[in-house]
Short mmCIF file of C-alpha atoms in Angstrom, two decimals:
data_model
loop_
_atom_site.label_atom_id
_atom_site.label_comp_id
_atom_site.label_asym_id
_atom_site.label_seq_id
_atom_site.Cartn_x
_atom_site.Cartn_y
_atom_site.Cartn_z
CA LEU E 260 -128.25 23.30 43.22
CA SER E 261 -126.50 22.00 39.78
CA THR E 262 -124.46 25.35 38.10
CA HIS E 263 -123.11 26.12 34.70
CA VAL E 264 -119.99 28.94 34.71
CA SER E 265 -119.25 30.73 31.59
CA VAL E 266 -115.88 32.39 32.06
CA LEU E 267 -115.66 35.64 30.42
CA PRO E 268 -118.72 35.74 28.79
CA ASP E 269 -118.74 38.93 26.86
CA ALA E 270 -115.84 40.31 24.77
CA SER E 271 -116.69 44.03 24.98
CA GLU E 272 -116.94 43.82 28.85
CA PRO E 273 -113.69 42.59 30.03
CA ASP E 274 -113.93 43.16 33.90
CA TRP E 275 -117.02 40.48 33.75
CA LEU E 276 -115.11 37.64 34.80
CA ALA E 277 -118.24 35.15 34.45
CA ARG E 278 -121.75 33.92 34.53
CA VAL E 279 -123.13 31.93 37.01
CA ALA E 280 -126.72 29.94 35.90
CA LEU E 281 -128.02 27.88 38.79
CA GLY E 282 -129.97 24.60 37.65
CA GLU E 283 -133.88 24.81 38.92
CA HIS E 284 -134.67 21.61 39.43
CA ALA E 285 -131.12 19.82 38.78
CA ARG E 286 -128.86 19.34 42.29
CA ALA E 287 -125.01 19.28 41.91
CA PRO E 288 -123.04 16.20 41.38
CA ALA E 289 -122.63 14.24 44.91
CA ALA E 290 -118.72 14.62 44.49
CA GLU E 291 -119.50 18.92 44.75
CA ALA E 292 -121.98 18.72 47.48
CA ASP E 293 -119.62 16.87 49.50
CA LEU E 294 -116.92 19.86 49.14
CA LEU E 295 -119.44 22.04 50.17
CA ALA E 296 -119.20 20.58 53.89
CA VAL E 297 -115.55 21.11 54.02
CA ILE E 298 -115.74 24.93 52.99
CA ALA E 299 -115.34 26.45 56.59
CA ARG E 300 -112.79 24.60 57.47
CA ARG E 301 -110.26 25.24 54.78
CA HIS E 302 -107.92 27.77 55.72
CA THR E 303 -104.18 28.44 54.59
CA TYR E 304 -101.78 26.66 57.31
CA ARG E 305 -98.27 29.03 57.19
CA LYS E 306 -96.44 26.92 59.92
CA ARG E 307 -94.37 23.76 59.49
CA PHE E 308 -96.62 20.73 58.50
CA ALA E 309 -96.56 17.29 60.74
CA GLN E 310 -94.12 15.25 59.20
CA GLN E 311 -96.35 12.75 58.07
CA THR E 312 -96.71 11.78 54.39
CA VAL E 313 -99.81 12.21 52.09
CA ALA E 314 -100.45 9.05 50.21
CA PRO E 315 -100.20 8.76 46.32
CA ASP E 316 -103.94 8.28 45.57
CA VAL E 317 -104.55 11.69 47.80
CA LEU E 318 -102.28 13.28 45.25
CA ALA E 319 -103.84 11.66 42.57
CA GLN E 320 -106.83 12.81 43.58
CA LEU E 321 -106.04 16.19 44.20
CA ALA E 322 -104.27 16.04 40.25
CA GLN E 323 -108.19 14.95 38.92
CA ALA E 324 -109.59 17.77 41.02
CA ALA E 325 -107.16 20.32 38.80
CA ALA E 326 -107.97 18.36 36.16
CA ALA E 327 -111.80 19.29 36.12
CA GLU E 328 -111.42 22.50 36.02
CA SER E 329 -109.06 22.36 32.81
CA ALA E 330 -105.47 23.24 34.84
CA TRP E 331 -103.06 20.51 35.91
CA LEU E 332 -100.94 19.92 39.25
CA GLU E 333 -97.17 18.61 38.95
CA VAL E 334 -95.95 17.36 42.18
CA LEU E 335 -92.16 17.64 42.63
CA SER E 336 -91.42 14.73 44.07
CA THR E 337 -87.61 14.18 43.66
CA GLN E 338 -85.47 15.99 46.42
CA GLU E 339 -83.61 17.91 43.24
CA ARG E 340 -86.68 19.09 42.15
CA ARG E 341 -88.10 20.17 45.36
CA HIS E 342 -84.72 21.50 46.62
CA GLY E 343 -84.75 23.39 42.97
CA ALA E 344 -88.18 25.14 44.12
CA ALA E 345 -87.15 26.22 47.80
CA ALA E 346 -83.88 28.15 46.10
CA LEU E 347 -86.27 29.82 43.19
CA VAL E 348 -88.38 30.78 46.77
CA ALA E 349 -85.58 32.24 48.39
CA GLU E 350 -83.96 34.26 45.25
CA GLY E 351 -88.01 35.35 44.79
CA ASP E 352 -87.84 36.68 48.29
CA ALA E 353 -84.52 38.63 47.50
CA ALA E 354 -85.97 40.32 44.81
CA GLN E 355 -89.17 41.47 46.17
CA TRP E 356 -87.53 42.48 49.38
CA SER E 357 -84.92 44.54 47.43
CA ASN E 358 -87.92 46.72 45.99
CA PRO E 359 -89.16 49.19 48.28
CA SER E 360 -92.92 49.70 46.30
CA TRP E 361 -93.33 46.07 47.31
CA ARG E 362 -92.43 47.12 50.96
CA ARG E 363 -94.73 49.52 50.96
CA GLU E 364 -97.61 47.53 49.62
CA LEU E 365 -97.15 44.82 51.41
CA ALA E 366 -96.98 47.17 54.84
CA ALA E 367 -100.06 48.51 53.31
CA TRP E 368 -101.95 45.21 53.88
CA MET E 369 -101.11 45.01 57.35
CA HIS E 370 -104.19 45.49 58.99
CA PRO E 371 -105.71 44.85 62.45
CA ARG E 372 -107.55 41.56 62.76
CA ARG E 373 -110.95 43.89 63.23
CA ARG E 374 -110.46 44.83 59.85
CA GLY E 375 -111.64 41.36 58.46
CA ASP E 376 -109.08 41.10 55.98
CA GLY E 377 -105.46 41.40 54.74
CA LEU E 378 -102.19 40.25 56.82
CA ALA E 379 -103.93 40.25 60.40
CA LEU E 380 -102.02 41.54 63.36
CA PRO E 381 -102.34 42.60 67.22
CA GLY E 382 -103.47 46.28 66.56
CA LEU E 383 -100.87 47.38 69.02
CA ALA E 384 -98.02 46.00 66.65
CA VAL E 385 -99.19 47.00 63.41
CA PRO E 386 -97.35 50.37 62.88
CA ILE E 387 -94.29 48.87 64.32
CA ALA E 388 -94.58 46.41 61.84
CA GLN E 389 -95.57 48.44 59.09
CA VAL E 390 -92.42 50.86 59.24
CA VAL E 391 -89.96 48.02 59.88
CA VAL E 392 -91.03 46.59 56.47
CA ARG E 393 -91.40 49.59 54.80
CA THR E 394 -87.69 50.52 56.36
CA PHE E 395 -85.61 47.42 55.79
CA ASP E 396 -84.73 44.58 53.50
CA MET E 397 -85.40 41.48 55.06
CA GLY E 398 -85.38 39.55 51.83
CA GLU E 399 -82.20 37.19 53.12
CA GLY E 400 -83.98 36.47 56.11
CA VAL E 401 -87.20 35.68 55.00
CA GLY E 402 -86.00 33.80 52.24
CA ALA E 403 -83.68 31.19 54.74
CA LYS E 404 -87.18 30.96 56.29
CA ASP E 405 -89.48 29.93 53.50
CA ARG E 406 -86.49 28.03 51.70
CA GLU E 407 -86.83 25.63 55.09
CA LEU E 408 -90.72 25.58 55.09
CA ALA E 409 -90.22 24.43 51.72
CA ASP E 410 -87.88 21.75 51.67
CA ALA E 411 -89.68 20.24 55.12
CA SER E 412 -93.22 20.64 53.55
CA PRO E 413 -94.57 16.76 52.39
CA VAL E 414 -95.59 18.00 49.40
CA LEU E 415 -94.67 21.09 46.66
CA ALA E 416 -96.26 21.03 43.72
CA VAL E 417 -97.39 23.30 40.92
CA LEU E 418 -100.47 24.29 39.86
CA GLY E 419 -100.64 25.59 36.10
CA THR E 420 -102.69 26.00 32.56
CA GLU E 421 -101.91 25.25 28.89
CA GLY E 422 -102.35 29.01 28.41
CA ASP E 423 -101.55 32.13 30.42
CA THR E 424 -104.82 34.39 29.24
CA ALA E 425 -107.05 35.75 31.74
CA ALA E 426 -109.27 33.16 31.21
CA ASP E 427 -106.48 30.65 32.33
CA TRP E 428 -106.13 33.14 35.21
CA LEU E 429 -109.50 32.35 36.42
CA ARG E 430 -109.16 28.38 35.46
CA ALA E 431 -106.53 28.41 37.82
CA GLY E 432 -108.23 29.58 40.58
CA GLN E 433 -111.19 27.34 40.12
CA ALA E 434 -108.68 24.92 39.77
CA LEU E 435 -106.69 25.61 43.14
CA GLN E 436 -110.37 25.76 44.87
CA ARG E 437 -111.22 22.63 44.35
CA LEU E 438 -108.45 20.61 45.14
CA LEU E 439 -107.68 22.73 48.04
CA LEU E 440 -111.13 21.52 49.58
CA GLU E 441 -110.77 17.82 47.96
CA GLY E 442 -107.30 18.05 50.09
CA VAL E 443 -109.17 19.24 53.36
CA ARG E 444 -111.32 16.34 52.85
CA HIS E 445 -108.06 14.26 53.87
CA GLY E 446 -106.65 16.33 56.50
CA LEU E 447 -104.47 18.65 54.35
CA GLN E 448 -104.46 22.47 54.51
CA ALA E 449 -102.03 24.63 51.94
CA SER E 450 -100.25 27.81 51.79
CA TYR E 451 -98.54 29.37 49.09
CA LEU E 452 -94.90 29.97 48.00
CA ASN E 453 -95.47 31.72 44.70
CA GLN E 454 -92.17 33.96 44.60
CA PRO E 455 -90.99 32.12 41.63
CA VAL E 456 -94.12 33.31 39.88
CA GLN E 457 -94.92 36.93 40.88
CA VAL E 458 -91.44 37.18 40.29
CA SER E 459 -91.39 37.32 35.99
CA ALA E 460 -87.76 36.31 35.29
CA LEU E 461 -87.85 33.43 37.99
CA ARG E 462 -90.87 31.83 36.35
CA PRO E 463 -89.56 30.26 32.89
CA ARG E 464 -87.26 28.38 35.78
CA LEU E 465 -90.54 27.28 37.82
CA GLN E 466 -91.83 25.74 34.27
CA GLN E 467 -88.81 24.02 33.72
CA LEU E 468 -88.65 22.84 37.03
CA ALA E 469 -92.44 21.06 36.54
CA GLY E 470 -91.94 20.36 32.86
CA ARG E 471 -95.31 21.45 32.02
CA THR E 472 -96.85 24.31 30.21
CA VAL E 473 -97.60 27.54 32.61
CA PRO E 474 -97.04 27.74 35.75
CA GLN E 475 -99.81 29.63 37.84
CA LEU E 476 -99.20 28.91 41.84
CA LEU E 477 -96.34 27.03 43.33
CA LEU E 478 -98.15 25.35 46.68
CA ARG E 479 -97.15 23.58 49.90
CA LEU E 480 -99.25 20.97 51.37
CA GLY E 481 -99.42 18.61 54.17
CA ILE E 482 -101.09 17.62 57.71
CA PRO E 483 -101.24 20.70 60.00
CA ALA E 484 -99.02 20.35 63.65
CA GLU E 485 -101.37 22.33 65.20
CA GLU E 486 -105.16 23.78 65.14
CA ILE E 487 -104.45 27.84 64.63
CA PRO E 488 -107.85 29.82 64.02
CA ALA E 489 -108.76 31.01 60.54
CA ALA E 490 -107.90 34.63 59.38
CA PRO E 491 -110.81 37.29 59.75
CA ARG E 492 -112.66 37.45 56.74
CA ARG E 493 -115.13 40.92 55.73
CA PRO E 494 -119.15 40.70 56.08
CA LEU E 495 -120.11 39.10 53.31
CA ALA E 496 -122.44 42.65 52.76
CA ASP E 497 -119.03 43.86 51.40
CA VAL E 498 -118.44 41.73 49.06
CA ILE E 499 -122.20 40.86 47.54
CA ASP E 500 -124.94 43.29 46.11
CA GLU E 501 -128.10 42.16 45.77
CA GLU E 502 -130.97 43.86 43.94
#
Protein backbone atom coordinates (compact mmCIF):
# COMPACT_ATOMS: atom_id res chain seq x y z
CA LEU A 1 0.00 0.00 0.00
CA SER A 2 1.03 3.59 -0.50
CA THR A 3 1.76 5.66 2.59
CA HIS A 4 1.89 9.30 3.58
CA VAL A 5 4.09 10.24 6.55
CA SER A 6 3.59 13.43 8.56
CA VAL A 7 6.64 14.14 10.74
CA LEU A 8 5.93 15.64 14.21
CA PRO A 9 2.23 16.15 13.42
CA ASP A 10 1.31 17.90 16.70
CA ALA A 11 3.54 20.60 18.23
CA SER A 12 1.85 20.10 21.61
CA GLU A 13 2.89 16.42 21.64
CA PRO A 14 6.68 16.36 21.04
CA ASP A 15 6.86 12.61 21.70
CA TRP A 16 4.48 11.95 18.80
CA LEU A 17 7.13 11.53 16.11
CA ALA A 18 5.06 10.68 13.05
CA ARG A 19 1.64 9.91 11.66
CA VAL A 20 1.53 7.30 8.90
CA ALA A 21 -1.57 7.17 6.71
CA LEU A 22 -2.08 4.09 4.57
CA GLY A 23 -3.64 4.34 1.14
CA GLU A 24 -6.64 2.04 0.98
CA HIS A 25 -6.37 1.27 -2.71
CA ALA A 26 -3.25 2.96 -4.08
CA ARG A 27 -0.17 0.77 -4.42
CA ALA A 28 3.26 1.89 -3.29
CA PRO A 29 5.63 3.03 -6.07
CA ALA A 30 7.51 0.12 -7.63
CA ALA A 31 10.86 1.46 -6.41
CA GLU A 32 9.66 1.35 -2.81
CA ALA A 33 7.99 -2.02 -3.20
CA ASP A 34 11.27 -3.46 -4.49
CA LEU A 35 12.98 -2.43 -1.25
CA LEU A 36 10.57 -4.57 0.78
CA ALA A 37 12.21 -7.72 -0.52
CA VAL A 38 15.66 -6.81 0.85
CA ILE A 39 14.69 -5.75 4.40
CA ALA A 40 15.49 -9.20 5.81
CA ARG A 41 18.91 -9.21 4.11
CA ARG A 42 20.09 -5.90 5.55
CA HIS A 43 22.33 -6.03 8.62
CA THR A 44 25.29 -4.15 10.05
CA TYR A 45 28.66 -5.48 8.90
CA ARG A 46 31.43 -4.53 11.34
CA LYS A 47 34.31 -6.48 9.77
CA ARG A 48 36.62 -5.48 6.94
CA PHE A 49 34.90 -5.36 3.58
CA ALA A 50 36.11 -7.15 0.49
CA GLN A 51 38.50 -5.00 -1.50
CA GLN A 52 36.07 -4.37 -4.33
CA THR A 53 35.27 -0.91 -5.58
CA VAL A 54 31.70 0.36 -5.66
CA ALA A 55 30.58 1.62 -9.06
CA PRO A 56 29.95 5.38 -9.38
CA ASP A 57 26.42 4.80 -10.65
CA VAL A 58 25.61 2.81 -7.49
CA LEU A 59 26.92 5.64 -5.32
CA ALA A 60 24.76 8.04 -7.33
CA GLN A 61 21.70 5.90 -6.61
CA LEU A 62 22.50 5.93 -2.88
CA ALA A 63 22.72 9.74 -2.99
CA GLN A 64 19.37 9.85 -4.79
CA ALA A 65 17.86 7.61 -2.09
CA ALA A 66 18.99 10.07 0.60
CA ALA A 67 17.70 13.03 -1.42
CA ALA A 68 14.29 11.35 -1.73
CA GLU A 69 13.98 11.74 2.07
CA SER A 70 15.19 15.38 2.10
CA ALA A 71 18.73 14.50 3.20
CA TRP A 72 22.12 14.44 1.49
CA LEU A 73 24.92 11.90 1.11
CA GLU A 74 28.48 13.07 0.52
CA VAL A 75 31.04 10.42 -0.46
CA LEU A 76 34.54 11.23 0.84
CA SER A 77 36.31 10.31 -2.37
CA THR A 78 39.82 11.74 -1.93
CA GLN A 79 42.51 10.19 0.24
CA GLU A 80 42.91 13.46 2.12
CA ARG A 81 39.24 13.53 3.12
CA ARG A 82 39.20 9.81 3.96
CA HIS A 83 42.29 10.06 6.16
CA GLY A 84 40.82 13.15 7.81
CA ALA A 85 37.60 11.31 8.65
CA ALA A 86 39.52 8.28 9.94
CA ALA A 87 41.57 10.53 12.21
CA LEU A 88 38.37 12.07 13.60
CA VAL A 89 37.04 8.58 14.35
CA ALA A 90 40.17 7.71 16.35
CA GLU A 91 40.00 11.03 18.19
CA GLY A 92 36.35 10.39 19.00
CA ASP A 93 37.14 6.93 20.35
CA ALA A 94 39.75 8.42 22.67
CA ALA A 95 37.28 11.03 23.96
CA GLN A 96 34.47 8.53 24.55
CA TRP A 97 36.54 5.81 26.19
CA SER A 98 38.11 8.32 28.57
CA ASN A 99 34.62 9.02 29.95
CA PRO A 100 33.67 6.53 32.75
CA SER A 101 29.95 7.31 32.32
CA TRP A 102 30.13 6.45 28.62
CA ARG A 103 31.93 3.15 29.41
CA ARG A 104 29.27 2.24 31.98
CA GLU A 105 26.52 2.85 29.44
CA LEU A 106 28.33 0.73 26.84
CA ALA A 107 28.71 -2.10 29.36
CA ALA A 108 25.00 -1.92 30.20
CA TRP A 109 24.14 -2.67 26.56
CA MET A 110 26.14 -5.91 26.55
CA HIS A 111 23.63 -8.77 26.65
CA PRO A 112 23.50 -12.48 25.81
CA ARG A 113 22.05 -13.16 22.35
CA ARG A 114 18.86 -14.50 23.92
CA ARG A 115 17.97 -11.03 25.22
CA GLY A 116 17.19 -9.94 21.67
CA ASP A 117 18.86 -6.54 21.63
CA GLY A 118 22.02 -4.67 22.59
CA LEU A 119 25.58 -5.78 21.92
CA ALA A 120 25.19 -9.54 21.68
CA LEU A 121 27.91 -11.66 23.34
CA PRO A 122 28.17 -15.29 24.44
CA GLY A 123 26.35 -15.58 27.75
CA LEU A 124 29.36 -16.59 29.85
CA ALA A 125 31.47 -13.74 28.44
CA VAL A 126 29.04 -10.93 29.31
CA PRO A 127 30.02 -10.35 32.99
CA ILE A 128 33.74 -10.37 32.19
CA ALA A 129 33.33 -8.04 29.21
CA GLN A 130 31.23 -5.63 31.28
CA VAL A 131 33.87 -5.43 34.02
CA VAL A 132 36.66 -4.86 31.50
CA VAL A 133 34.75 -2.14 29.64
CA ARG A 134 33.72 -0.33 32.83
CA THR A 135 37.22 -0.47 34.29
CA PHE A 136 39.71 0.17 31.50
CA ASP A 137 40.16 3.03 29.05
CA MET A 138 40.77 1.17 25.79
CA GLY A 139 40.32 4.21 23.58
CA GLU A 140 43.77 4.05 22.01
CA GLY A 141 43.43 0.44 20.88
CA VAL A 142 39.83 0.79 19.73
CA GLY A 143 40.70 4.02 17.94
CA ALA A 144 43.56 2.38 16.05
CA LYS A 145 41.28 -0.48 14.98
CA ASP A 146 38.48 1.84 13.88
CA ARG A 147 40.91 4.08 12.04
CA GLU A 148 42.18 1.07 10.10
CA LEU A 149 38.61 0.00 9.31
CA ALA A 150 37.82 3.46 8.00
CA ASP A 151 40.95 3.70 5.88
CA ALA A 152 40.36 0.24 4.37
CA SER A 153 36.67 0.75 3.58
CA PRO A 154 35.73 0.94 -0.11
CA VAL A 155 33.33 3.82 0.66
CA LEU A 156 33.28 6.41 3.45
CA ALA A 157 30.31 8.73 3.31
CA VAL A 158 28.59 11.38 5.40
CA LEU A 159 24.81 11.50 5.66
CA GLY A 160 23.41 14.89 6.58
CA THR A 161 20.50 17.28 6.59
CA GLU A 162 19.94 20.98 6.00
CA GLY A 163 19.05 21.64 9.65
CA ASP A 164 19.51 20.04 13.06
CA THR A 165 16.00 19.92 14.50
CA ALA A 166 14.08 16.86 15.67
CA ALA A 167 12.38 16.75 12.26
CA ASP A 168 15.81 16.70 10.60
CA TRP A 169 16.92 13.80 12.80
CA LEU A 170 13.85 11.85 11.69
CA ARG A 171 14.54 12.68 8.04
CA ALA A 172 18.11 11.45 8.50
CA GLY A 173 16.78 8.16 9.85
CA GLN A 174 14.37 7.76 6.95
CA ALA A 175 17.14 8.59 4.48
CA LEU A 176 19.46 6.10 6.15
CA GLN A 177 16.88 3.33 5.86
CA ARG A 178 16.24 4.00 2.21
CA LEU A 179 19.90 4.22 1.18
CA LEU A 180 20.83 1.10 3.19
CA LEU A 181 18.13 -0.93 1.49
CA GLU A 182 19.12 0.48 -1.89
CA GLY A 183 22.69 -0.57 -1.10
CA VAL A 184 21.61 -4.13 -0.29
CA ARG A 185 20.01 -4.35 -3.72
CA HIS A 186 23.54 -3.86 -5.11
CA GLY A 187 25.24 -6.30 -2.71
CA LEU A 188 26.39 -3.67 -0.19
CA GLN A 189 26.20 -3.58 3.58
CA ALA A 190 27.20 -0.82 5.99
CA SER A 191 28.40 -0.03 9.48
CA TYR A 192 28.83 3.20 11.38
CA LEU A 193 31.77 5.23 12.64
CA ASN A 194 29.76 7.99 14.20
CA GLN A 195 32.17 9.17 16.88
CA PRO A 196 32.79 12.47 15.02
CA VAL A 197 29.08 13.31 15.40
CA GLN A 198 28.63 11.93 18.92
CA VAL A 199 31.57 13.99 20.24
CA SER A 200 30.22 17.50 19.73
CA ALA A 201 33.65 19.16 19.50
CA LEU A 202 34.48 17.05 16.41
CA ARG A 203 31.26 17.61 14.50
CA PRO A 204 32.26 20.98 12.96
CA ARG A 205 35.44 19.36 11.64
CA LEU A 206 33.42 16.57 10.02
CA GLN A 207 31.16 19.24 8.51
CA GLN A 208 34.23 20.94 7.07
CA LEU A 209 35.43 17.66 5.56
CA ALA A 210 32.04 16.98 4.00
CA GLY A 211 31.67 20.55 2.77
CA ARG A 212 27.92 20.43 3.34
CA THR A 213 25.42 21.65 5.94
CA VAL A 214 24.77 19.43 9.01
CA PRO A 215 26.42 15.98 9.27
CA GLN A 216 24.29 13.40 11.07
CA LEU A 217 26.15 10.14 10.41
CA LEU A 218 29.48 8.83 9.15
CA LEU A 219 29.15 5.41 7.58
CA ARG A 220 31.29 2.90 5.75
CA LEU A 221 29.94 0.79 2.89
CA GLY A 222 31.23 -2.12 0.89
CA ILE A 223 30.71 -5.69 -0.22
CA PRO A 224 30.93 -8.15 2.71
CA ALA A 225 33.93 -10.46 2.62
CA GLU A 226 31.93 -13.22 4.35
CA GLU A 227 28.43 -14.04 5.50
CA ILE A 228 27.71 -13.37 9.17
CA PRO A 229 24.58 -14.15 11.19
CA ALA A 230 22.11 -11.35 11.70
CA ALA A 231 22.03 -9.68 15.10
CA PRO A 232 19.19 -10.73 17.40
CA ARG A 233 16.02 -8.67 17.49
CA ARG A 234 13.30 -8.14 20.06
CA PRO A 235 10.01 -9.99 19.46
CA LEU A 236 7.57 -7.91 17.41
CA ALA A 237 5.10 -7.88 20.31
CA ASP A 238 7.66 -5.99 22.41
CA VAL A 239 7.74 -2.99 20.08
CA ILE A 240 4.21 -2.74 18.63
CA ASP A 241 1.00 -2.09 20.58
CA GLU A 242 -2.24 -3.05 18.87
CA GLU A 243 -5.69 -1.69 19.69
